[in-house]
Amino acid sequence: MKTTVFSTKPFEQAYLSEALGPGHPLRFIEANLSTETAALARGSEAVAIFSTDDASAPVLDALHAQGVRFISIRATGHDQVDLPHAQALGLRVANVPEYSPYAIAEHALALMLALNRRLIQADRQLRAYDFRLDELIGFDLHGKTVGIIGLGHIGGIVAGILSGFGCRLLGYDPLPNPELTVRHGLTYTTLDHLCAEADIITLHAPMTPHAPYLIDAPRLAQMKKGVMLINTSRGAELDTAAALDALDSGQLGYLGLDVYEHEKALFFRDHSRRPPVDALFARLLSYPNVLVTGHQAFLTREALQNIAATTRQNLDSWAAGQALATELTHAAPAQAAQAEPRPMLQA
C-alpha cells in the first residue's frame, strides 16, 4: 500500500526502501507529522511515523480526512498517538515492539563507562598534548551497587551485562521477573531503597503516569551523594531542573542522558548555524560530569534493519487483511502502556 513516511532521516531511508519497496511505494517526508503537514499524506493508505511525530486527535482527524487508514510507528513507544481517538476513527495503529534491546542496553553501559573513566575529558586533554592524569580518576564497576529501574527486555539485558562486571544488582519493577534473580542475582526492592543504596542508577522504565516525574528533587535527595544517574528511557522521566540543582550541590556526581524532556525541539536536526534557545539544555552541556547523546541509543544497523522489517510486516498484514500481533488498541491497556516488550511481565 502507498505509505507516507514522516520524520524521515537520511540514515534510515536505505533500510526502509530495501525492506518495503517495491511492494509498498514510499513517499519520504523529512518534516514531522503535525496538523500543518498531515495533508502531505494525501493519496496514501498508510503513514509511518516516529517518536517525534504528533499523532494527537486533531492530526488523526486530518490524516483520516486524507484517506489514511493505517499508522505504523517506527519505534516501540507510542505515547505520541491518541489511541482512543484513533480507534474511534477506525484507524489501525501498530508499533515495533522490539527492534534491538541490546542496542539500548549497550549504550547505557557506554554512558556509564565513558562518564566513570572520564573518556571525553581524557580525549580532549590528549589532543591538546596534556597527558596529566590528575583529573581522570575513575572507579571500579566491580563490586558497585547498580539500581535498575524497569526490568523489561532492555533492563534485563543491562542486568546481564552488569552481572558480568561483578556488580551487585538491585531492581525495581511493579511485576518482578524471578528469572533475573536466578540468572544474575538481582534483588528486587522498593524504589526508595534502590535510590538510597545504589552507586549507579539506570532508567529503563516505561512511560507511565506519575506526578509529574519519576525522578524529581525529592527522589534525587534520597540517593547517595555522588551517585551516577543514566537515562536512556524517556526524557520526561527526569526533572532536568532538579537534576541540575543536584549537580550543583554535588548530590548527583555523574549524569548520562540519551533522552531529554524537551528534546522534540532539538534532536534529530542540525542546529549548528543557529542553536535553539534552551537554557536547561545549555546548562547541561556546561558540566564536565554530564554526557548527553542525541537519542541515538537505538541507532545500530541491526536495530534499523529490524525496524524496517517489522514496518514491512505491519503493512503486509494490513494489506492482506490479517490480524497483527503488533497492533495497539485502547482496549488493551497493558499493551498500550508498555514502553518496551517484556518476556514475563507487563508494565
mmCIF file of C-alpha atoms in Angstrom, residues 1 7 136 199 254 305-306 324 333:
data_model
loop_
_atom_site.group_PDB
_atom_site.id
_atom_site.type_symbol
_atom_site.label_atom_id
_atom_site.label_comp_id
_atom_site.label_asym_id
_atom_site.label_seq_id
_atom_site.Cartn_x
_atom_site.Cartn_y
_atom_site.Cartn_z
ATOM 1 C CA MET A 1 0.000 0.000 0.000
ATOM 2 C CA SER A 7 10.248 12.424 10.084
ATOM 3 C CA LEU A 136 40.877 11.430 35.217
ATOM 4 C CA ASP A 199 26.016 3.831 43.429
ATOM 5 C CA TYR A 254 27.502 11.942 37.117
ATOM 6 C CA GLN A 305 17.034 -3.461 9.865
ATOM 7 C CA ASN A 306 14.569 -4.780 12.436
ATOM 8 C CA LEU A 324 -1.387 -8.106 13.791
ATOM 9 C CA PRO A 333 -4.100 -1.126 28.466
#
